[in-house]
Amino acid sequence: ATGERKGPSTAGKGEDEVLLASASFEEAEIRGALKKMACEAMREIVAATGERTDGRSTTQVRPISVEMAPLPPVVHGSVLFTRGETQALGTTTLGDSSMAQRYEDLEGEKRKRFYLQYAFPPFSVGEVGRVGSPGRREVGHGNLAERALRAALPGEDEFPYVIRTESLITESCGSSSMASVCAGALSMRAAGVPLKSLVAGVAMGLLLDESGEGGEPIILTDILGSEDALGTMDFKVAGNEVGISAFQLDIKCEGLSIEMMRRALRQAREGRLHILSEMRKACGDSEVRLPPGVGRIRSFAVPSKVVGKIIGPGGATINGLISDTGVDNISIDKSDPAVVTITSTSDEAIALAEAQVRELVGESGAATERAPRPSGPPPPPPPPKPPPKEEVVLTEEDYKAMYTESAKKAGYGAAAMLGVGLVSPTAAFSNMFTTFALSGVIGYQVVWGVAHSLHSPLMAVTNAVSGMTAVGGMYTMGGGLVPSTLSETLGFTATAISAVNITGGFLVTKKMLDMFKRPTDPPEFYELYAYPTAGFIGGFGLINLGFPQAASIAATASALGCIGGIAGLASQSTARMGLVSGMSGVSIGIAATIGSLSWPASTYVQLAAALGGGGFAGYEIAKRVDPTSLPQTVAAFHSLVGLAAVFSAAADYLEHAAHSPEMLDGVRLTSIALASVIGGVTTTGSVIAFGKLNGNLSSAPLQLEQRDQINMAAGAGTVAMMGLLMTMGHSHPAAGMVALAGMGVLSGGLGLHMTASIGGADMPVVITVLNSYSGWALCAEGFMLDKPILTTVGALIGSPRALPTPIIFV
């Protein structure tokens, strides 16, 4: 969009006015100029009057209101904290160690005994919108508030409870994260958490003179939303009277002077002290006590060898103790010695459970009290436990029904296998199907135990291995130094972009695995494995001259290397070895393909240009990718695999339609159609996923009216084009080209629309599915070209990807 200012005449106007009258501006330029004017106007008003837009001085905090315990006592601690037009409802609940938040980082699985969750619903800023999983903003604000409060927590020996705090923003006009710090501290105080001190936070702003006239910088305390948008700085500072526990700085200028930071910190301390005084007025000086509804915790040590006796078969003994004594929970820390922890709101129930556990293991003694005991009246007795469910006793008929159902499924599988045998057109197809089935089972099994943290590297290495689409492109190349036909050009392009994917994908995988390395790890010399790989390829080049079956053996070695690559990435201890194995497998596969070709020397030069140029491009791209952009880079490489599959399928059809149409049988045409459709969906879907992860596209899902009908229409059209190719493609090349073009457009549109209709938070799952599609496209190429190596590698990639998908949600 552009804005123009035109007049009927320029007579009597100055030179600048004449230039402005004839100028044309982009919308972004106009918006930027207006924002700059607003920034300058705000600074001029504050500098001239000393007052901000809401009438406050530069150091004044907005009015604060605190309502303690606004929610029923079923919530252990709650507070409604209001500062101006920013309001947070803070809640805290307590639990035993079994309620700790489990998470996994580069060092393995860990637990957090304190976690704060921040929620920013659309209604807090007067908007409507979809409420889904937390976005990056919510996660970041929650982490900032959690870090600010963590320094004030009591030690686990003093207070063994797990603490979950939530901040729900009900109204927002500036610095909701600092309101969450205040609300979190007060709600924990209300829940009986003996904090070392209260913690408060305040957001500081800056109005900088950017006109070049040297105006004094203006520091603002407790900024509004408009001051955040039009100002130069958002400096969040949290802590208590004696120090800072967390801070975060966002600036819109090239830098800040030391003196500016000193002024901002001094002014932030003044604001923080004022907020802390208001918080103390609200909570008073009363003793911090656990509410009656919070379970008491008692723990004691037992020999680790008796843990199994306490738990019992399938947990029967420990569950029976919980049910019989009426306690809330009994957990065991399997250290040496083991620690038994009993939680209940009833002291009598705790004592009974402890006595039964000690009797069970043949011990006696007093327990160690690990939680502050509340003063005042004793807590009410626990509510009666619901009667245990009657155990369902299975009869012989029940067992027979289960076996019957399983036998039916086996029968369906057997019938399906017989059906494939009936429709199998040739022995070559049957052999290829056998390769496909066995490879699929192997691929699924080798990643069964994949660690959560290795999901992304595993996806990256399978993406690199799927660059074996280069093989399909190589079989359709020709023409000497340069391609001479459209099919040869498509084959050259498919080979080149597959090489981009291979080198880039393996380098991205290496970068991901390097993030797991520790300074204390022993030295590694994986480069030594290049020697046996190079030796195998060199030996294959020699014996292939007189032994034609050597190419088949090399293809088998390539498949084994790819299997080892995927299997290795399923475990931390073998991940880097898996990367080396995958690189070796792909290298041997490319060499085996070259060895099976009979080209003039000039075509090999063309092949070297495709592989070398594409490989160099992939290396340069991956080398420049920073760690935070690795996932979206994998998505970008996915698109190249899909595009290579589309080009290879089209090239194969054009080549055979022109020179050997009799070879365009049902199997080949079906494989061409599947490779085109799957490749088209993968290409556009991966591009959209990359755009959403990289921030080029909005993460919000596209919500077109009747989107399901759009997908169904595109799918039906794609199937119709596939039918046209398979029925008329062998005898009418023109109809075949129309079908290929239609499949490409429709499947590409389907992948684009389906991916765009999914929110950005779910893109990792989408990439996983698209990674599987690239494997199936490679399988289709294997059937199309009758090359078992492509079918093997494709099934390895496609079949296991259904397994890691749910891992993302854990």
PDB file of C-alpha atoms in Angstrom, residues 215-403:
ATOM      1  CA  GLY A 215      18.593  16.305  25.644  1.00  0.00           C
ATOM      2  CA  GLU A 216      18.868  14.651  29.061  1.00  0.00           C
ATOM      3  CA  PRO A 217      17.701  10.987  29.097  1.00  0.00           C
ATOM      4  CA  ILE A 218      14.509  10.534  31.120  1.00  0.00           C
ATOM      5  CA  ILE A 219      14.183   7.365  33.261  1.00  0.00           C
ATOM      6  CA  LEU A 220      10.609   6.203  33.976  1.00  0.00           C
ATOM      7  CA  THR A 221       9.500   4.005  36.889  1.00  0.00           C
ATOM      8  CA  ASP A 222       6.690   1.423  36.465  1.00  0.00           C
ATOM      9  CA  ILE A 223       6.053   2.006  32.761  1.00  0.00           C
ATOM     10  CA  LEU A 224       2.694   1.804  31.021  1.00  0.00           C
ATOM     11  CA  GLY A 225       2.063  -0.188  27.880  1.00  0.00           C
ATOM     12  CA  SER A 226       2.276   2.970  25.748  1.00  0.00           C
ATOM     13  CA  GLU A 227       5.582   3.952  27.394  1.00  0.00           C
ATOM     14  CA  ASP A 228       6.922   0.493  26.610  1.00  0.00           C
ATOM     15  CA  ALA A 229       5.838   0.805  22.963  1.00  0.00           C
ATOM     16  CA  LEU A 230       7.091   4.368  22.421  1.00  0.00           C
ATOM     17  CA  GLY A 231      10.066   4.356  24.778  1.00  0.00           C
ATOM     18  CA  THR A 232      13.636   3.220  24.207  1.00  0.00           C
ATOM     19  CA  MET A 233      14.008   0.696  27.033  1.00  0.00           C
ATOM     20  CA  ASP A 234      12.115  -1.948  29.006  1.00  0.00           C
ATOM     21  CA  PHE A 235      14.263  -2.841  32.027  1.00  0.00           C
ATOM     22  CA  LYS A 236      12.630  -5.306  34.424  1.00  0.00           C
ATOM     23  CA  VAL A 237      14.284  -5.535  37.859  1.00  0.00           C
ATOM     24  CA  ALA A 238      13.173  -7.867  40.686  1.00  0.00           C
ATOM     25  CA  GLY A 239      14.555  -8.418  44.170  1.00  0.00           C
ATOM     26  CA  ASN A 240      14.243  -7.382  47.804  1.00  0.00           C
ATOM     27  CA  GLU A 241      15.707  -4.580  49.941  1.00  0.00           C
ATOM     28  CA  VAL A 242      19.279  -5.810  49.773  1.00  0.00           C
ATOM     29  CA  GLY A 243      19.726  -7.098  46.247  1.00  0.00           C
ATOM     30  CA  ILE A 244      18.464  -8.136  42.821  1.00  0.00           C
ATOM     31  CA  SER A 245      17.344 -11.688  42.109  1.00  0.00           C
ATOM     32  CA  ALA A 246      16.505 -11.318  38.384  1.00  0.00           C
ATOM     33  CA  PHE A 247      16.473  -8.712  35.656  1.00  0.00           C
ATOM     34  CA  GLN A 248      15.806  -8.459  31.934  1.00  0.00           C
ATOM     35  CA  LEU A 249      16.739  -5.645  29.561  1.00  0.00           C
ATOM     36  CA  ASP A 250      15.195  -4.847  26.168  1.00  0.00           C
ATOM     37  CA  ILE A 251      16.460  -1.756  24.327  1.00  0.00           C
ATOM     38  CA  LYS A 252      15.698  -0.095  20.993  1.00  0.00           C
ATOM     39  CA  CYS A 253      18.893   1.932  20.739  1.00  0.00           C
ATOM     40  CA  GLU A 254      22.501   1.039  19.974  1.00  0.00           C
ATOM     41  CA  GLY A 255      23.507   0.981  23.623  1.00  0.00           C
ATOM     42  CA  LEU A 256      23.265   2.510  27.084  1.00  0.00           C
ATOM     43  CA  SER A 257      25.913   4.363  29.028  1.00  0.00           C
ATOM     44  CA  ILE A 258      27.093   3.176  32.433  1.00  0.00           C
ATOM     45  CA  GLU A 259      25.636   6.307  33.998  1.00  0.00           C
ATOM     46  CA  MET A 260      22.188   5.569  32.495  1.00  0.00           C
ATOM     47  CA  MET A 261      22.272   2.075  33.980  1.00  0.00           C
ATOM     48  CA  ARG A 262      23.308   3.427  37.386  1.00  0.00           C
ATOM     49  CA  ARG A 263      20.405   5.880  37.352  1.00  0.00           C
ATOM     50  CA  ALA A 264      17.954   3.203  36.231  1.00  0.00           C
ATOM     51  CA  LEU A 265      19.073   0.782  38.957  1.00  0.00           C
ATOM     52  CA  ARG A 266      18.914   3.444  41.681  1.00  0.00           C
ATOM     53  CA  GLN A 267      15.445   4.519  40.558  1.00  0.00           C
ATOM     54  CA  ALA A 268      14.329   0.863  40.285  1.00  0.00           C
ATOM     55  CA  ARG A 269      15.426   0.252  43.880  1.00  0.00           C
ATOM     56  CA  GLU A 270      13.328   3.169  45.097  1.00  0.00           C
ATOM     57  CA  GLY A 271      10.285   1.825  43.258  1.00  0.00           C
ATOM     58  CA  ARG A 272      10.935  -1.725  44.494  1.00  0.00           C
ATOM     59  CA  LEU A 273      11.143  -0.591  48.114  1.00  0.00           C
ATOM     60  CA  HIS A 274       7.821   1.220  47.772  1.00  0.00           C
ATOM     61  CA  ILE A 275       6.140  -1.886  46.315  1.00  0.00           C
ATOM     62  CA  LEU A 276       7.604  -4.096  49.076  1.00  0.00           C
ATOM     63  CA  SER A 277       6.221  -1.769  51.736  1.00  0.00           C
ATOM     64  CA  GLU A 278       2.736  -2.003  50.192  1.00  0.00           C
ATOM     65  CA  MET A 279       3.018  -5.801  50.068  1.00  0.00           C
ATOM     66  CA  ARG A 280       3.975  -5.959  53.751  1.00  0.00           C
ATOM     67  CA  LYS A 281       0.989  -3.840  54.699  1.00  0.00           C
ATOM     68  CA  ALA A 282      -1.260  -6.386  52.988  1.00  0.00           C
ATOM     69  CA  CYS A 283       0.185  -9.573  54.475  1.00  0.00           C
ATOM     70  CA  GLY A 284       0.948  -8.160  57.918  1.00  0.00           C
ATOM     71  CA  ASP A 285       3.419  -9.473  60.485  1.00  0.00           C
ATOM     72  CA  SER A 286       1.560 -12.659  61.414  1.00  0.00           C
ATOM     73  CA  GLU A 287       3.421 -15.934  61.691  1.00  0.00           C
ATOM     74  CA  VAL A 288       3.715 -17.949  58.496  1.00  0.00           C
ATOM     75  CA  ARG A 289       1.714 -21.171  58.964  1.00  0.00           C
ATOM     76  CA  LEU A 290       0.579 -23.972  56.714  1.00  0.00           C
ATOM     77  CA  PRO A 291      -3.161 -23.834  55.985  1.00  0.00           C
ATOM     78  CA  PRO A 292      -5.232 -26.672  57.459  1.00  0.00           C
ATOM     79  CA  GLY A 293      -5.840 -28.256  54.060  1.00  0.00           C
ATOM     80  CA  VAL A 294      -2.141 -28.808  53.310  1.00  0.00           C
ATOM     81  CA  GLY A 295      -0.903 -32.332  53.922  1.00  0.00           C
ATOM     82  CA  ARG A 296       1.867 -32.789  56.500  1.00  0.00           C
ATOM     83  CA  ILE A 297       5.020 -34.581  55.443  1.00  0.00           C
ATOM     84  CA  ARG A 298       6.975 -37.064  57.542  1.00  0.00           C
ATOM     85  CA  SER A 299       9.973 -39.005  56.278  1.00  0.00           C
ATOM     86  CA  PHE A 300      12.304 -41.659  57.650  1.00  0.00           C
ATOM     87  CA  ALA A 301      15.072 -43.854  56.317  1.00  0.00           C
ATOM     88  CA  VAL A 302      14.891 -47.594  55.654  1.00  0.00           C
ATOM     89  CA  PRO A 303      17.480 -49.974  54.167  1.00  0.00           C
ATOM     90  CA  SER A 304      17.405 -49.834  50.377  1.00  0.00           C
ATOM     91  CA  LYS A 305      17.151 -53.626  50.189  1.00  0.00           C
ATOM     92  CA  VAL A 306      13.595 -53.566  51.643  1.00  0.00           C
ATOM     93  CA  VAL A 307      12.159 -51.094  49.114  1.00  0.00           C
ATOM     94  CA  GLY A 308      10.770 -53.915  47.000  1.00  0.00           C
ATOM     95  CA  LYS A 309       9.029 -55.370  50.036  1.00  0.00           C
ATOM     96  CA  ILE A 310       7.305 -52.046  50.771  1.00  0.00           C
ATOM     97  CA  ILE A 311       6.188 -51.573  47.177  1.00  0.00           C
ATOM     98  CA  GLY A 312       5.074 -55.138  46.604  1.00  0.00           C
ATOM     99  CA  PRO A 313       4.234 -56.818  43.293  1.00  0.00           C
ATOM    100  CA  GLY A 314       2.879 -54.227  40.911  1.00  0.00           C
ATOM    101  CA  GLY A 315       2.646 -51.697  43.773  1.00  0.00           C
ATOM    102  CA  ALA A 316       0.010 -53.772  45.578  1.00  0.00           C
ATOM    103  CA  THR A 317       1.564 -53.462  49.054  1.00  0.00           C
ATOM    104  CA  ILE A 318       2.171 -49.716  49.058  1.00  0.00           C
ATOM    105  CA  ASN A 319      -1.253 -49.011  47.523  1.00  0.00           C
ATOM    106  CA  GLY A 320      -2.810 -51.181  50.229  1.00  0.00           C
ATOM    107  CA  LEU A 321      -1.003 -49.198  52.928  1.00  0.00           C
ATOM    108  CA  ILE A 322      -2.325 -45.934  51.477  1.00  0.00           C
ATOM    109  CA  SER A 323      -5.861 -47.288  51.333  1.00  0.00           C
ATOM    110  CA  ASP A 324      -5.833 -48.873  54.798  1.00  0.00           C
ATOM    111  CA  THR A 325      -4.290 -45.934  56.687  1.00  0.00           C
ATOM    112  CA  GLY A 326      -6.073 -43.096  54.857  1.00  0.00           C
ATOM    113  CA  VAL A 327      -2.897 -41.125  54.034  1.00  0.00           C
ATOM    114  CA  ASP A 328      -2.717 -39.105  50.837  1.00  0.00           C
ATOM    115  CA  ASN A 329       0.468 -40.630  49.508  1.00  0.00           C
ATOM    116  CA  ILE A 330       3.524 -42.728  50.351  1.00  0.00           C
ATOM    117  CA  SER A 331       6.562 -42.168  48.160  1.00  0.00           C
ATOM    118  CA  ILE A 332      10.016 -43.724  48.293  1.00  0.00           C
ATOM    119  CA  ASP A 333      13.291 -42.125  47.245  1.00  0.00           C
ATOM    120  CA  LYS A 334      15.340 -45.097  46.090  1.00  0.00           C
ATOM    121  CA  SER A 335      18.662 -43.774  47.392  1.00  0.00           C
ATOM    122  CA  ASP A 336      20.936 -45.609  49.828  1.00  0.00           C
ATOM    123  CA  PRO A 337      19.485 -45.677  52.425  1.00  0.00           C
ATOM    124  CA  ALA A 338      16.036 -45.227  50.942  1.00  0.00           C
ATOM    125  CA  VAL A 339      13.789 -42.470  52.307  1.00  0.00           C
ATOM    126  CA  VAL A 340      10.073 -43.137  52.839  1.00  0.00           C
ATOM    127  CA  THR A 341       7.911 -39.997  52.741  1.00  0.00           C
ATOM    128  CA  ILE A 342       4.319 -40.032  54.007  1.00  0.00           C
ATOM    129  CA  THR A 343       1.884 -37.206  53.257  1.00  0.00           C
ATOM    130  CA  SER A 344      -1.491 -36.630  54.919  1.00  0.00           C
ATOM    131  CA  THR A 345      -3.615 -33.931  56.549  1.00  0.00           C
ATOM    132  CA  SER A 346      -4.050 -36.229  59.573  1.00  0.00           C
ATOM    133  CA  ASP A 347      -1.233 -36.769  62.079  1.00  0.00           C
ATOM    134  CA  GLU A 348      -2.928 -39.966  63.249  1.00  0.00           C
ATOM    135  CA  ALA A 349      -2.962 -41.363  59.721  1.00  0.00           C
ATOM    136  CA  ILE A 350       0.737 -40.526  59.284  1.00  0.00           C
ATOM    137  CA  ALA A 351       1.642 -42.264  62.544  1.00  0.00           C
ATOM    138  CA  LEU A 352      -0.403 -45.343  61.582  1.00  0.00           C
ATOM    139  CA  ALA A 353       1.189 -45.555  58.131  1.00  0.00           C
ATOM    140  CA  GLU A 354       4.683 -45.155  59.580  1.00  0.00           C
ATOM    141  CA  ALA A 355       4.071 -47.903  62.130  1.00  0.00           C
ATOM    142  CA  GLN A 356       2.813 -50.292  59.448  1.00  0.00           C
ATOM    143  CA  VAL A 357       5.779 -49.601  57.179  1.00  0.00           C
ATOM    144  CA  ARG A 358       8.229 -50.181  60.027  1.00  0.00           C
ATOM    145  CA  GLU A 359       6.414 -53.339  61.028  1.00  0.00           C
ATOM    146  CA  LEU A 360       6.538 -54.505  57.430  1.00  0.00           C
ATOM    147  CA  VAL A 361      10.310 -54.137  57.250  1.00  0.00           C
ATOM    148  CA  GLY A 362      10.901 -55.327  60.814  1.00  0.00           C
ATOM    149  CA  GLU A 363      12.054 -52.007  62.285  1.00  0.00           C
ATOM    150  CA  SER A 364      10.985 -49.544  64.952  1.00  0.00           C
ATOM    151  CA  GLY A 365      11.923 -45.970  65.730  1.00  0.00           C
ATOM    152  CA  ALA A 366      10.771 -42.414  65.491  1.00  0.00           C
ATOM    153  CA  ALA A 367      10.272 -40.582  62.284  1.00  0.00           C
ATOM    154  CA  THR A 368      12.041 -37.426  61.257  1.00  0.00           C
ATOM    155  CA  GLU A 369       9.707 -34.470  60.979  1.00  0.00           C
ATOM    156  CA  ARG A 370      10.625 -32.507  57.849  1.00  0.00           C
ATOM    157  CA  ALA A 371       7.943 -29.839  57.695  1.00  0.00           C
ATOM    158  CA  PRO A 372       7.006 -26.926  59.974  1.00  0.00           C
ATOM    159  CA  ARG A 373       4.097 -27.899  62.175  1.00  0.00           C
ATOM    160  CA  PRO A 374       1.157 -25.504  62.212  1.00  0.00           C
ATOM    161  CA  SER A 375       0.018 -23.973  65.455  1.00  0.00           C
ATOM    162  CA  GLY A 376      -3.602 -23.629  66.375  1.00  0.00           C
ATOM    163  CA  PRO A 377      -6.356 -26.242  66.370  1.00  0.00           C
ATOM    164  CA  PRO A 378      -5.619 -29.650  64.898  1.00  0.00           C
ATOM    165  CA  PRO A 379      -6.649 -30.162  61.290  1.00  0.00           C
ATOM    166  CA  PRO A 380      -9.967 -31.840  60.576  1.00  0.00           C
ATOM    167  CA  PRO A 381      -9.932 -35.578  59.978  1.00  0.00           C
ATOM    168  CA  PRO A 382      -9.437 -36.646  56.380  1.00  0.00           C
ATOM    169  CA  PRO A 383     -12.556 -37.282  54.329  1.00  0.00           C
ATOM    170  CA  PRO A 384     -13.549 -40.916  54.061  1.00  0.00           C
ATOM    171  CA  LYS A 385     -11.861 -42.784  51.265  1.00  0.00           C
ATOM    172  CA  PRO A 386     -14.144 -44.115  48.552  1.00  0.00           C
ATOM    173  CA  PRO A 387     -14.671 -47.855  48.753  1.00  0.00           C
ATOM    174  CA  PRO A 388     -12.148 -49.762  46.683  1.00  0.00           C
ATOM    175  CA  LYS A 389     -13.364 -50.905  43.322  1.00  0.00           C
ATOM    176  CA  GLU A 390     -14.207 -54.543  43.116  1.00  0.00           C
ATOM    177  CA  GLU A 391     -11.568 -56.495  41.278  1.00  0.00           C
ATOM    178  CA  VAL A 392     -12.907 -57.866  38.028  1.00  0.00           C
ATOM    179  CA  VAL A 393     -12.215 -61.569  37.749  1.00  0.00           C
ATOM    180  CA  LEU A 394     -11.805 -62.648  34.141  1.00  0.00           C
ATOM    181  CA  THR A 395     -13.426 -65.876  33.126  1.00  0.00           C
ATOM    182  CA  GLU A 396     -12.241 -68.386  30.570  1.00  0.00           C
ATOM    183  CA  GLU A 397     -14.619 -66.830  28.036  1.00  0.00           C
ATOM    184  CA  ASP A 398     -13.063 -63.406  28.617  1.00  0.00           C
ATOM    185  CA  TYR A 399      -9.595 -64.731  27.888  1.00  0.00           C
ATOM    186  CA  LYS A 400     -10.885 -66.545  24.841  1.00  0.00           C
ATOM    187  CA  ALA A 401     -12.441 -63.312  23.550  1.00  0.00           C
ATOM    188  CA  MET A 402      -9.099 -61.498  23.875  1.00  0.00           C
ATOM    189  CA  TYR A 403      -7.262 -64.209  21.983  1.00  0.00           C
TER     190      TYR A 403
END
